[in-house]
Coordinates of C-alpha atoms and ligand atoms in Angstrom, one line a residue:
X1 CA -39.7 -259.2 -124.7
X2 CA -40.6 -259.0 -121.1
X3 CA -44.2 -258.2 -120.5
X4 CA -43.5 -255.3 -118.2
X5 CA -41.3 -253.7 -120.8
X6 CA -44.1 -253.9 -123.3
X7 CA -46.6 -252.1 -121.0
X8 CA -44.2 -249.3 -120.5
X9 CA -43.8 -248.8 -124.2
X10 CA -47.5 -248.7 -124.9
X11 CA -48.0 -246.2 -122.2
X12 CA -45.6 -243.8 -123.8
X13 CA -46.8 -244.3 -127.4
X14 CA -49.0 -241.2 -127.3
X15 CA -46.3 -238.9 -126.1
X16 CA -43.9 -240.3 -128.6
X17 CA -46.0 -239.3 -131.6
X18 CA -46.3 -235.7 -130.7
X19 CA -42.6 -235.5 -129.8
X20 CA -41.7 -237.0 -133.2
X21 CA -43.4 -234.2 -135.1
X22 CA -41.8 -231.3 -133.3
X23 CA -38.2 -232.6 -133.4
X24 CA -36.1 -230.8 -136.1
X25 CA -34.3 -234.0 -137.1
X26 CA -36.5 -236.3 -139.1
X27 CA -36.3 -239.6 -140.8
X28 CA -33.1 -241.6 -140.5
X29 CA -30.7 -238.6 -140.5
X30 CA -28.2 -239.0 -137.7
X31 CA -27.4 -235.9 -135.6
X32 CA -23.7 -236.0 -135.6
X33 CA -21.1 -233.3 -135.6
X34 CA -22.8 -230.9 -133.3
X35 CA -21.6 -230.8 -129.7
X36 CA -19.2 -233.0 -127.8
X37 CA -19.5 -236.6 -126.9
X38 CA -20.4 -237.1 -123.2
X39 CA -17.3 -237.9 -121.2
X40 CA -17.0 -240.5 -118.4
X41 CA -14.3 -240.2 -115.8
X42 CA -12.1 -243.3 -115.2
X43 CA -13.1 -245.6 -112.4
X44 CA -10.8 -245.8 -109.3
X45 CA -9.0 -249.1 -109.3
X46 CA -8.4 -251.2 -106.2
X47 CA -5.2 -250.0 -104.5
X48 CA -5.0 -246.8 -106.4
X49 CA -4.5 -243.6 -104.4
X50 CA -6.3 -240.3 -104.9
X51 CA -3.8 -237.5 -105.5
X52 CA -5.0 -233.9 -105.2
X53 CA -3.2 -231.4 -107.5
X54 CA -3.7 -228.9 -110.2
X55 CA -3.6 -230.1 -113.8
X56 CA -4.5 -229.2 -117.3
X57 CA -7.3 -231.1 -119.0
X58 CA -9.3 -230.7 -122.2
X59 CA -12.8 -229.5 -121.3
X60 CA -13.5 -227.4 -124.5
X61 CA -12.1 -229.0 -127.6
X62 CA -8.7 -227.8 -128.6
X63 CA -7.9 -225.9 -125.4
X64 CA -6.9 -226.8 -121.9
X65 CA -8.4 -225.8 -118.6
X66 CA -6.5 -225.7 -115.4
X67 CA -8.4 -227.8 -112.8
X68 CA -8.0 -228.7 -109.2
X69 CA -8.8 -232.3 -109.2
X70 CA -7.8 -235.8 -108.2
X71 CA -5.6 -238.0 -110.3
X72 CA -5.5 -235.4 -113.1
X73 CA -9.1 -236.2 -113.9
X74 CA -12.1 -233.9 -114.2
X75 CA -14.6 -235.0 -113.1
X76 CA -12.7 -236.9 -110.4
X77 CA -12.5 -240.7 -110.8
X78 CA -15.8 -242.6 -110.2
X79 CA -15.6 -244.9 -107.2
X80 CA -17.7 -248.0 -107.3
X81 CA -18.0 -250.3 -104.3
X82 CA -20.3 -253.2 -103.2
X83 CA -22.3 -252.9 -100.0
X84 CA -20.4 -254.7 -97.4
X85 CA -17.0 -253.7 -98.7
X86 CA -14.3 -252.2 -96.5
X87 CA -13.4 -249.1 -98.5
X88 CA -9.9 -247.7 -98.1
X89 CA -8.0 -245.2 -100.1
X90 CA -4.8 -243.2 -99.6
X91 CA -5.3 -239.5 -100.2
X92 CA -2.2 -237.5 -101.0
X93 CA -2.3 -233.7 -101.0
X94 CA 0.3 -232.5 -103.5
X95 CA -1.3 -229.1 -104.0
X96 CA -0.5 -225.9 -102.2
X97 CA -3.8 -225.6 -100.2
X98 CA -5.3 -227.8 -97.5
X99 CA -8.0 -230.2 -98.6
X100 CA -10.2 -233.1 -97.5
X101 CA -12.3 -235.8 -99.1
X102 CA -15.8 -235.6 -97.8
X103 CA -18.0 -238.7 -98.6
X104 CA -21.3 -237.0 -99.1
X105 CA -24.2 -239.2 -98.1
X106 CA -22.0 -242.0 -96.8
X107 CA -22.2 -242.9 -93.1
X108 CA -18.6 -242.9 -91.9
X109 CA -16.8 -242.3 -88.6
X110 CA -16.1 -238.7 -87.7
X111 CA -12.4 -238.9 -88.5
X112 CA -13.2 -240.3 -92.0
X113 CA -15.9 -237.6 -92.8
X114 CA -13.4 -235.1 -94.3
X115 CA -14.6 -232.1 -92.3
X116 CA -12.9 -228.7 -92.5
X117 CA -11.4 -229.3 -89.0
X118 CA -9.7 -232.5 -90.2
X119 CA -8.0 -231.0 -93.2
X120 CA -5.0 -232.6 -94.8
X121 CA -2.2 -230.0 -95.2
X122 CA -0.2 -229.6 -98.3
X123 CA 2.4 -232.3 -98.7
X124 CA 0.6 -234.6 -96.3
X125 CA -1.4 -237.8 -96.9
X126 CA -4.2 -239.6 -95.1
X127 CA -5.9 -243.0 -95.4
X128 CA -9.6 -242.7 -95.5
X129 CA -11.2 -246.1 -94.6
X130 CA -14.6 -247.2 -93.6
X131 CA -17.0 -250.0 -94.0
X132 CA -19.8 -249.5 -96.5
X133 CA -22.9 -250.8 -94.9
X134 CA -25.6 -248.5 -96.1
X135 CA -28.1 -248.8 -98.9
X136 CA -26.9 -249.1 -102.5
X137 CA -27.2 -245.8 -104.3
X138 CA -25.6 -242.8 -105.9
X139 CA -23.3 -240.9 -103.6
X140 CA -20.8 -238.1 -104.0
X141 CA -17.4 -237.0 -102.8
X142 CA -15.8 -233.6 -102.8
X143 CA -13.3 -231.4 -101.0
X144 CA -14.6 -229.8 -97.8
X145 CA -11.7 -227.5 -96.8
X146 CA -12.4 -224.5 -94.6
X147 CA -13.4 -221.5 -96.8
X148 CA -12.1 -223.5 -99.8
X149 CA -14.9 -225.9 -100.5
X150 CA -16.6 -223.8 -103.1
X151 CA -13.4 -223.0 -105.0
X152 CA -12.1 -226.6 -105.0
X153 CA -15.4 -228.0 -106.2
X154 CA -15.8 -225.3 -108.8
X155 CA -12.4 -226.0 -110.1
X156 CA -13.2 -229.7 -110.5
X157 CA -12.9 -231.5 -107.2
X158 CA -16.0 -233.7 -107.2
X159 CA -16.8 -237.3 -108.2
X160 CA -19.3 -240.1 -107.9
X161 CA -19.3 -242.7 -105.2
X162 CA -21.6 -245.5 -106.3
X163 CA -22.7 -248.2 -104.0
X164 CA -24.1 -251.4 -105.5
X165 CA -25.6 -254.5 -103.9
X166 CA -27.2 -257.8 -104.9
X167 CA -30.5 -256.6 -103.8
X168 CA -30.8 -254.1 -106.7
X169 CA -30.1 -257.0 -109.2
X170 CA -33.4 -258.6 -108.4
X171 CA -35.4 -255.7 -109.9
X172 CA -34.2 -256.1 -113.4
X173 CA -33.1 -252.5 -113.7
X174 CA -30.9 -251.3 -116.6
X175 CA -27.2 -252.0 -115.8
X176 CA -23.8 -251.6 -117.3
X177 CA -23.8 -249.2 -120.3
X178 CA -27.4 -248.5 -119.7
X179 CA -26.8 -247.2 -116.2
X180 CA -25.3 -243.8 -116.7
X181 CA -24.0 -241.4 -114.0
X182 CA -24.5 -237.7 -114.9
X183 CA -22.7 -235.0 -112.9
X184 CA -24.4 -231.7 -113.7
X185 CA -22.4 -228.4 -113.1
X186 CA -22.4 -224.9 -114.5
X187 CA -19.4 -222.7 -115.4
X188 CA -18.9 -219.0 -116.4
X189 CA -18.5 -218.4 -120.1
X190 CA -16.7 -215.1 -119.5
X191 CA -13.7 -217.1 -118.2
X192 CA -13.9 -219.9 -120.7
X193 CA -11.8 -222.0 -121.1
X194 CA -10.7 -221.4 -117.5
X195 CA -12.6 -222.2 -114.3
X196 CA -11.8 -219.0 -112.6
X197 CA -13.3 -218.8 -109.1
X198 CA -13.8 -215.1 -108.4
X199 CA -17.2 -214.5 -106.9
X200 CA -18.4 -210.9 -106.6
X201 CA -20.4 -209.8 -103.6
X202 CA -23.5 -210.6 -105.4
X203 CA -22.2 -214.1 -106.2
X204 CA -21.5 -214.5 -102.5
X205 CA -25.0 -213.7 -101.8
X206 CA -26.8 -215.7 -104.5
X207 CA -24.1 -218.3 -105.1
X208 CA -21.7 -218.5 -108.0
X209 CA -24.1 -219.2 -110.9
X210 CA -22.6 -220.0 -114.2
X211 CA -24.2 -219.8 -117.6
X212 CA -22.6 -222.8 -119.3
X213 CA -23.8 -226.3 -118.2
X214 CA -21.3 -229.1 -118.2
X215 CA -22.4 -232.7 -117.8
X216 CA -19.5 -235.0 -116.7
X217 CA -17.3 -232.1 -117.5
X218 CA -18.6 -231.9 -121.1
X219 CA -19.9 -228.7 -122.6
X220 CA -22.7 -229.0 -125.3
X221 CA -22.8 -232.7 -124.5
X222 CA -24.5 -235.4 -126.5
X223 CA -24.8 -239.0 -125.8
X224 CA -25.8 -241.7 -128.3
X225 CA -28.5 -244.0 -127.0
X226 CA -30.5 -247.1 -128.1
X227 CA -34.2 -247.2 -128.2
X228 CA -34.5 -248.7 -124.8
X229 CA -34.8 -248.1 -121.1
X230 CA -31.9 -246.4 -119.3
X231 CA -31.1 -245.5 -115.7
X232 CA -29.5 -242.1 -115.2
X233 CA -27.9 -241.2 -111.9
X234 CA -28.2 -237.4 -111.7
X235 CA -25.9 -235.6 -109.3
X236 CA -26.1 -231.8 -108.9
X237 CA -22.4 -231.0 -108.3
X238 CA -22.9 -227.3 -109.0
X239 CA -22.0 -224.7 -106.4
X240 CA -25.3 -222.9 -106.3
X241 CA -27.5 -223.7 -109.3
X242 CA -30.8 -225.5 -108.9
X243 CA -32.0 -227.4 -111.9
X244 CA -35.6 -228.2 -112.9
X245 CA -34.9 -231.4 -114.7
X246 CA -37.1 -232.3 -117.6
X247 CA -36.9 -233.6 -121.2
X248 CA -37.3 -231.2 -124.1
X249 CA -40.7 -232.7 -125.2
X250 CA -41.9 -233.0 -121.6
X251 CA -42.0 -236.8 -121.7
X252 CA -42.4 -238.4 -118.3
X253 CA -39.6 -240.3 -116.6
X254 CA -39.6 -242.4 -113.5
X255 CA -38.1 -241.3 -110.3
X256 CA -36.3 -244.4 -109.1
X257 CA -34.0 -243.4 -106.3
X258 CA -33.3 -240.4 -104.0
X259 CA -30.1 -239.5 -102.1
X260 CA -30.1 -242.7 -100.1
X261 CA -30.9 -245.2 -102.8
X262 CA -34.0 -246.9 -104.2
X263 CA -37.4 -245.5 -103.4
X264 CA -40.3 -247.8 -102.4
X265 CA -41.8 -247.3 -105.9
X266 CA -40.8 -245.8 -109.2
X267 CA -43.0 -242.8 -109.8
X268 CA -43.6 -240.9 -113.1
X269 CA -42.9 -237.2 -113.2
X270 CA -42.5 -234.6 -116.0
X271 CA -40.1 -232.4 -114.2
X272 CA -38.2 -232.4 -110.9
X273 CA -36.0 -230.0 -108.9
X274 CA -32.5 -231.0 -108.2
X275 CA -30.5 -228.8 -105.9
X276 CA -26.7 -228.7 -105.2
X277 CA -25.7 -231.9 -103.3
X278 CA -28.8 -233.9 -104.2
X279 CA -28.9 -237.0 -106.3
X280 CA -31.8 -238.5 -108.2
X281 CA -31.8 -241.7 -110.2
X282 CA -34.4 -241.7 -113.0
X283 CA -35.5 -244.3 -115.6
X284 CA -36.2 -243.1 -119.1
X285 CA -37.3 -245.1 -122.1
X286 CA -36.1 -244.0 -125.6
X287 CA -38.2 -246.6 -127.3
X288 CA -40.8 -244.2 -128.6
X289 CA -38.2 -242.2 -130.5
X290 CA -37.2 -243.2 -134.0
X291 CA -33.5 -243.7 -134.9
X292 CA -32.1 -240.4 -136.1
X293 CA -34.1 -238.3 -133.6
X294 CA -32.9 -236.4 -130.6
X295 CA -34.3 -235.4 -127.3
X296 CA -32.6 -233.1 -124.8
X297 CA -32.3 -233.2 -121.0
X298 CA -33.0 -229.7 -119.9
X299 CA -33.3 -227.5 -116.9
X300 CA -36.6 -225.6 -117.3
X301 CA -37.4 -222.1 -116.4
X302 CA -38.5 -221.3 -112.9
X303 CA -38.5 -218.1 -110.9
X304 CA -35.4 -217.3 -108.9
X305 CA -33.2 -214.3 -108.1
X306 CA -30.4 -213.5 -110.6
X307 CA -29.9 -216.1 -113.2
X308 CA -31.3 -218.8 -110.9
X309 CA -34.1 -220.6 -112.9
X310 CA -32.8 -219.8 -116.4
X311 CA -33.6 -222.5 -118.9
X312 CA -30.6 -224.5 -120.0
X313 CA -30.0 -227.5 -122.3
X314 CA -27.9 -230.0 -120.4
X315 CA -27.5 -233.1 -122.5
X316 CA -28.7 -234.1 -125.9
X317 CA -29.6 -237.8 -126.5
X318 CA -29.2 -238.9 -130.1
X319 CA -31.1 -242.1 -130.8
X320 CA -28.9 -244.3 -132.9
X321 CA -29.9 -248.0 -132.5
X322 CA -32.3 -250.7 -131.6
X323 CA -30.4 -252.6 -128.9
X324 CA -32.2 -253.4 -125.7
X325 CA -31.0 -252.9 -122.2
X326 CA -33.3 -255.6 -121.0
X327 CA -34.1 -253.4 -118.1
X328 CA -37.6 -252.9 -116.8
X329 CA -39.4 -250.4 -114.6
X330 CA -39.8 -252.3 -111.4
X331 CA -43.3 -252.5 -109.9
X332 CA -42.5 -253.6 -106.5
X333 CA -39.5 -252.1 -104.8
X334 CA -38.7 -252.9 -101.1
X335 CA -40.9 -251.0 -98.7
X336 CA -39.3 -248.0 -96.9
X337 CA -40.3 -247.7 -93.2
X338 CA -41.4 -244.2 -93.0
X339 CA -41.0 -242.5 -89.7
X340 CA -44.1 -241.5 -87.8
X341 CA -44.2 -237.9 -86.6
X342 CA -46.0 -239.1 -83.5
X343 CA -42.8 -240.9 -82.5
X344 CA -40.6 -237.8 -82.2
X345 CA -38.9 -237.2 -78.9
X346 CA -38.3 -233.5 -79.8
X347 CA -38.3 -230.7 -82.3
X348 CA -35.3 -228.6 -83.3
X349 CA -35.6 -225.5 -85.4
X350 CA -33.0 -224.0 -87.7
X351 CA -33.8 -220.6 -88.9
X352 CA -32.0 -219.6 -92.1
X353 CA -31.4 -216.0 -92.4
X354 CA -29.5 -213.5 -94.5
X355 CA -27.7 -210.5 -93.1
X356 CA -25.6 -207.7 -94.5
X357 CA -23.3 -208.1 -97.4
X358 CA -19.9 -209.2 -96.3
X359 CA -18.7 -212.0 -94.2
X360 CA -21.3 -214.1 -92.4
X361 CA -24.2 -212.9 -94.4
X362 CA -25.8 -216.4 -94.4
X363 CA -26.7 -217.8 -91.0
X364 CA -28.4 -220.6 -89.2
X365 CA -30.0 -219.7 -86.0
X366 CA -28.1 -216.4 -86.2
X367 CA -24.7 -218.2 -86.1
X368 CA -21.9 -218.7 -88.6
X369 CA -19.6 -221.7 -88.6
X370 CA -17.0 -222.1 -85.8
X371 CA -15.2 -225.3 -86.0
X372 CA -14.4 -225.2 -82.3
X373 CA -18.0 -224.7 -81.2
X374 CA -20.6 -227.4 -80.7
X375 CA -24.0 -226.0 -81.8
X376 CA -26.4 -228.9 -81.2
X377 CA -26.2 -232.0 -79.0
X378 CA -28.2 -234.8 -80.6
X379 CA -29.2 -237.9 -78.6
X380 CA -28.4 -241.2 -80.1
X381 CA -31.1 -243.2 -81.7
X382 CA -33.9 -240.8 -80.9
X383 CA -36.3 -239.6 -83.6
X384 CA -36.4 -235.9 -83.9
X385 CA -38.2 -233.4 -86.1
X386 CA -35.9 -230.8 -87.6
X387 CA -37.5 -227.7 -89.0
X388 CA -35.7 -225.6 -91.5
X389 CA -37.3 -222.1 -91.6
X390 CA -36.1 -220.1 -94.6
X391 CA -36.6 -216.4 -93.9
X392 CA -34.8 -215.4 -97.1
X393 CA -35.6 -215.0 -100.8
X394 CA -32.9 -217.5 -101.7
X395 CA -32.8 -221.3 -102.1
X396 CA -31.0 -223.2 -99.4
X397 CA -30.3 -226.9 -100.1
X398 CA -29.8 -228.1 -96.5
X399 CA -27.5 -231.0 -96.0
X400 CA -26.7 -233.1 -92.9
X401 CA -23.7 -235.4 -92.4
X402 CA -23.9 -238.7 -90.5
X403 CA -27.5 -239.5 -91.2
X404 CA -30.2 -240.3 -93.8
X405 CA -33.4 -238.4 -93.0
X406 CA -36.9 -238.3 -94.4
X407 CA -38.8 -235.2 -95.5
X408 CA -42.0 -234.8 -93.5
X409 CA -43.7 -231.7 -94.8
X410 CA -43.3 -228.4 -96.7
X411 CA -45.1 -225.5 -95.1
X412 CA -47.0 -228.0 -93.1
X413 CA -48.2 -229.9 -96.2
X414 CA -47.3 -233.6 -95.9
X415 CA -48.5 -234.3 -99.5
X416 CA -45.0 -234.5 -100.9
X417 CA -43.6 -234.7 -104.4
X418 CA -42.1 -238.2 -105.2
X419 CA -38.5 -236.9 -105.1
X420 CA -39.1 -235.8 -101.4
X421 CA -40.2 -239.3 -100.5
X422 CA -37.4 -241.7 -99.6
X423 CA -34.1 -241.5 -97.9
X424 CA -32.4 -238.0 -98.1
X425 CA -29.3 -236.3 -96.9
X426 CA -30.0 -232.9 -98.7
X427 CA -33.3 -231.2 -99.0
X428 CA -34.1 -228.1 -101.0
X429 CA -35.6 -225.4 -98.8
X430 CA -37.3 -222.9 -101.1
X431 CA -37.5 -219.1 -100.5
X432 CA -39.6 -218.3 -97.4
X433 CA -40.5 -222.0 -96.9
X434 CA -40.4 -224.2 -93.8
X435 CA -39.4 -227.8 -94.5
X436 CA -39.7 -230.3 -91.7
X437 CA -37.6 -233.5 -91.8
X438 CA -37.5 -236.5 -89.5
X439 CA -34.0 -237.7 -88.5
X440 CA -32.7 -240.4 -86.2
X441 CA -28.9 -240.8 -85.7
X442 CA -28.2 -244.4 -85.0
X443 CA -24.9 -245.0 -86.7
X444 CA -21.8 -243.2 -85.5
X445 CA -21.5 -240.7 -82.7
X446 CA -19.2 -237.7 -82.7
X447 CA -19.1 -234.3 -84.5
X448 CA -20.9 -233.9 -87.8
X449 CA -22.0 -231.0 -89.9
X450 CA -25.3 -229.4 -90.9
X451 CA -25.0 -226.8 -93.7
X452 CA -26.4 -225.2 -96.8
X453 CA -25.0 -226.9 -99.9
X454 CA -25.0 -223.7 -101.8
X455 CA -21.2 -223.7 -101.5
X456 CA -20.8 -219.9 -101.4
X457 CA -23.3 -220.0 -98.5
X458 CA -21.4 -222.9 -96.8
X459 CA -18.0 -221.2 -97.2
X460 CA -19.5 -218.0 -95.8
X461 CA -20.4 -219.9 -92.7
X462 CA -23.9 -221.2 -93.2
X463 CA -22.9 -224.4 -91.3
X464 CA -23.1 -225.7 -87.8
X465 CA -21.4 -228.5 -85.8
X466 CA -23.8 -231.1 -84.5
X467 CA -22.6 -233.6 -81.9
X468 CA -24.2 -237.0 -81.8
X469 CA -24.1 -238.5 -78.3
X470 CA -22.4 -241.8 -77.7
X471 CA -24.9 -244.7 -77.4
X472 CA -26.2 -244.8 -73.8
X473 CA -25.6 -247.7 -71.5
X474 CA -27.9 -250.7 -71.6
X475 CA -29.2 -249.9 -68.1
X476 CA -30.7 -246.7 -69.4
X477 CA -32.7 -248.4 -72.1
X478 CA -36.2 -249.6 -71.4
X479 CA -36.2 -252.5 -73.9
X480 CA -39.5 -254.2 -73.9
X481 CA -38.7 -257.9 -73.2
X482 CA -41.6 -259.0 -75.4
X483 CA -40.1 -257.4 -78.6
X484 CA -36.9 -259.5 -78.8
X485 CA -34.5 -261.5 -76.7
X486 CA -30.7 -261.1 -77.1
X487 CA -28.6 -264.0 -75.9
X488 CA -25.0 -263.8 -74.7
X489 CA -22.7 -264.4 -77.5
X490 CA -21.0 -267.9 -77.8
X491 CA -18.2 -268.5 -77.2
X492 CA -17.4 -265.7 -74.8
X493 CA -14.6 -264.9 -74.2
X494 CA -13.7 -265.8 -77.8
X495 CA -10.7 -265.9 -80.0
X496 CA -11.2 -264.3 -83.4
X497 CA -14.8 -265.3 -84.0
X498 CA -18.1 -265.5 -82.0
X499 CA -21.8 -266.0 -82.7
X500 CA -24.5 -263.5 -81.6
X501 CA -28.0 -264.8 -81.6
X502 CA -31.4 -263.2 -80.8
X503 CA -35.1 -264.0 -81.2
X504 CA -37.6 -261.6 -82.7
X505 CA -41.1 -262.0 -81.4
X506 CA -43.0 -260.0 -83.9
X507 CA -43.0 -260.4 -87.7
X508 CA -40.9 -258.3 -90.0
X509 CA -38.9 -256.0 -87.8
X510 CA -36.2 -253.5 -88.5
X511 CA -33.0 -254.9 -87.1
X512 CA -29.5 -253.5 -86.8
X513 CA -26.6 -255.4 -85.2
X514 CA -23.5 -253.4 -84.6
X515 CA -20.2 -253.8 -82.7
X516 CA -18.9 -250.9 -80.7
X517 CA -15.7 -250.5 -78.8
X518 CA -15.5 -249.4 -75.2
X519 CA -15.4 -245.7 -76.2
X520 CA -18.7 -246.0 -78.0
X521 CA -17.2 -245.9 -81.5
X522 CA -18.8 -248.1 -84.1
X523 CA -16.4 -250.9 -85.1
X524 CA -18.5 -252.8 -87.6
X525 CA -22.1 -253.0 -88.6
X526 CA -23.0 -256.7 -89.0
X527 CA -26.6 -256.4 -90.1
X528 CA -29.1 -253.7 -91.1
X529 CA -32.4 -254.7 -92.6
X530 CA -35.7 -256.3 -92.1
X531 CA -36.0 -259.8 -90.5
X532 CA -38.9 -262.1 -89.9
X533 CA -39.9 -263.5 -86.5
X534 CA -37.8 -266.2 -84.9
X535 CA -34.3 -267.0 -84.1
X536 CA -31.4 -265.4 -86.0
X537 CA -27.6 -265.9 -85.5
X538 CA -24.9 -263.7 -86.9
X539 CA -21.2 -264.5 -86.8
X540 CA -18.6 -261.8 -86.0
X541 CA -15.1 -262.5 -87.2
X542 CA -12.9 -260.1 -85.2
X543 CA -9.6 -261.3 -86.5
X544 CA -8.6 -258.0 -88.0
X545 CA -9.3 -256.1 -84.7
X546 CA -7.2 -256.0 -81.5
X547 CA -8.3 -258.1 -78.5
X548 CA -10.3 -256.4 -75.8
X549 CA -13.8 -255.6 -74.7
X550 CA -16.5 -254.8 -77.3
X551 CA -20.2 -254.3 -77.1
X552 CA -22.7 -256.0 -79.4
X553 CA -25.7 -253.7 -79.8
X554 CA -29.0 -255.0 -81.4
X555 CA -31.6 -252.4 -82.2
X556 CA -35.1 -253.7 -83.1
X557 CA -37.6 -251.1 -84.0
X558 CA -35.8 -248.5 -82.0
X559 CA -35.3 -250.6 -78.9
X560 CA -31.7 -251.3 -77.9
X561 CA -30.1 -254.3 -76.1
X562 CA -26.4 -254.8 -75.6
X563 CA -24.1 -257.6 -74.7
X564 CA -20.5 -257.5 -73.7
X565 CA -18.1 -259.4 -75.9
X566 CA -14.6 -260.3 -74.6
X567 CA -12.0 -261.0 -77.3
X568 CA -8.9 -262.7 -76.0
X569 CA -6.2 -263.5 -78.6
Ligands
C2O601 CU1 -21.5 -232.4 -99.8 CU2 -20.8 -231.2 -96.1 O1 -21.1 -231.8 -98.0
CU602 CU1 -22.0 -234.4 -96.8
CU603 CU1 -27.9 -221.4 -98.6

């Protein structure tokens, strides 16, 4: 047994005893026969397409549910890639409505982002392709068609996109069958076994809140576990419901990762809010429980309008064996460089308001979505504070495309809960609360979206177009020569591959090296991470690109230097 593992178990021993006594299933009796075994969607295979259509699947035993989904699978197939992969998939729309695939949380070029303006019409197909260069983590994909997102997602169109990397391996986390993605959604029992999408005016105001929780598309789900440490990747794929995630005996779990991957430390919590669009990876140790016992993952009561905040049982864990995952709770995760509010170049405010019943009752800065209007121009690579001011009594999980941001404060309070600390793309803004986040767009330029991820609110127009400026010319940048030196690439001109070298003059700096084309579009990200002082050389193999002029852009701690690369075939 690893030492770390042992410490974890001892720490939980007290909680385990009390839990043991209140559980209804004692001794060695196994809790079988009640509920349905947790389902797992198939994994997308290399070269396989994603086909959008309606199909009939078994959600409740013995009956079928008509879903709108990909490859006849609800939930949609899980996509698993390695950081550094070039991801590419052919999307075929065989249904009668337009659709897109939006890669929620993934940093992709505008035309790969699956926005409503880039819908794929019935009978058409489109290849989504992009390099995966961002942090390993739990991401999400779903349809994002104009006025149809809520319906498509409700009827089944959502899946996991999991990015893995070698870096995560060093921490000894639970992997394989001990690393479990859990998609949490709610459906309406009155339409059971169908997923009818027919929101009333009240539903359009509050969101389409169901009363039956499904986990990975499974009602009354149970999952058989070993007495060991697990990693659960929680994804709230519900249209509008916020969950207050906790275990039935209030045992603590570790919050390991937020929307944008691993946190800088695993932190224990007893309950945590998870709003639509958010992900949270947690670690939980079943070792304190005896074989034959059960513990349930729940959403606890909290106060909200309508049925928001109602307690629900999400997933029952039945403890059945003594195998070990070999996983540990890591003590030292890689540090996250938290932005400093003193470094902001400006503040933007987004006032969330609610108007009359009817169309456009949810607004941002008084506006509703117009796909042909640009609402905000955002400078490239500049840190900004964005304030979401919620003037309503409703929850608004605010989501931004094309960036990972950091939460800075809630109502001015910078003492944040662990699930707010780390990289985020969606943040829950509570009723009448102001949430401030720090964001810097330093990947792709172009048009992206800012919206509420309550999908009834989003379809109603609670969404804006934001335009990220193209990176500015090197002449405009005041790079301090003492921070780093960027050399001309060698050879230049070059045929298919060239070396880019630079020297960092300070220890441990944040470095990104990206290649852009002459129009300012990102071609490839070659490096993104922390490097030590000294000389570094990175090779760019351009053989799959056409010849021409490119720009190599190195950003070190926010300072940009650019070289011109000439590719002659
Ligand atoms: Cu998951 Cu624009 O959304
Ligand atoms: Cu998104
Ligand atoms: Cu909202």
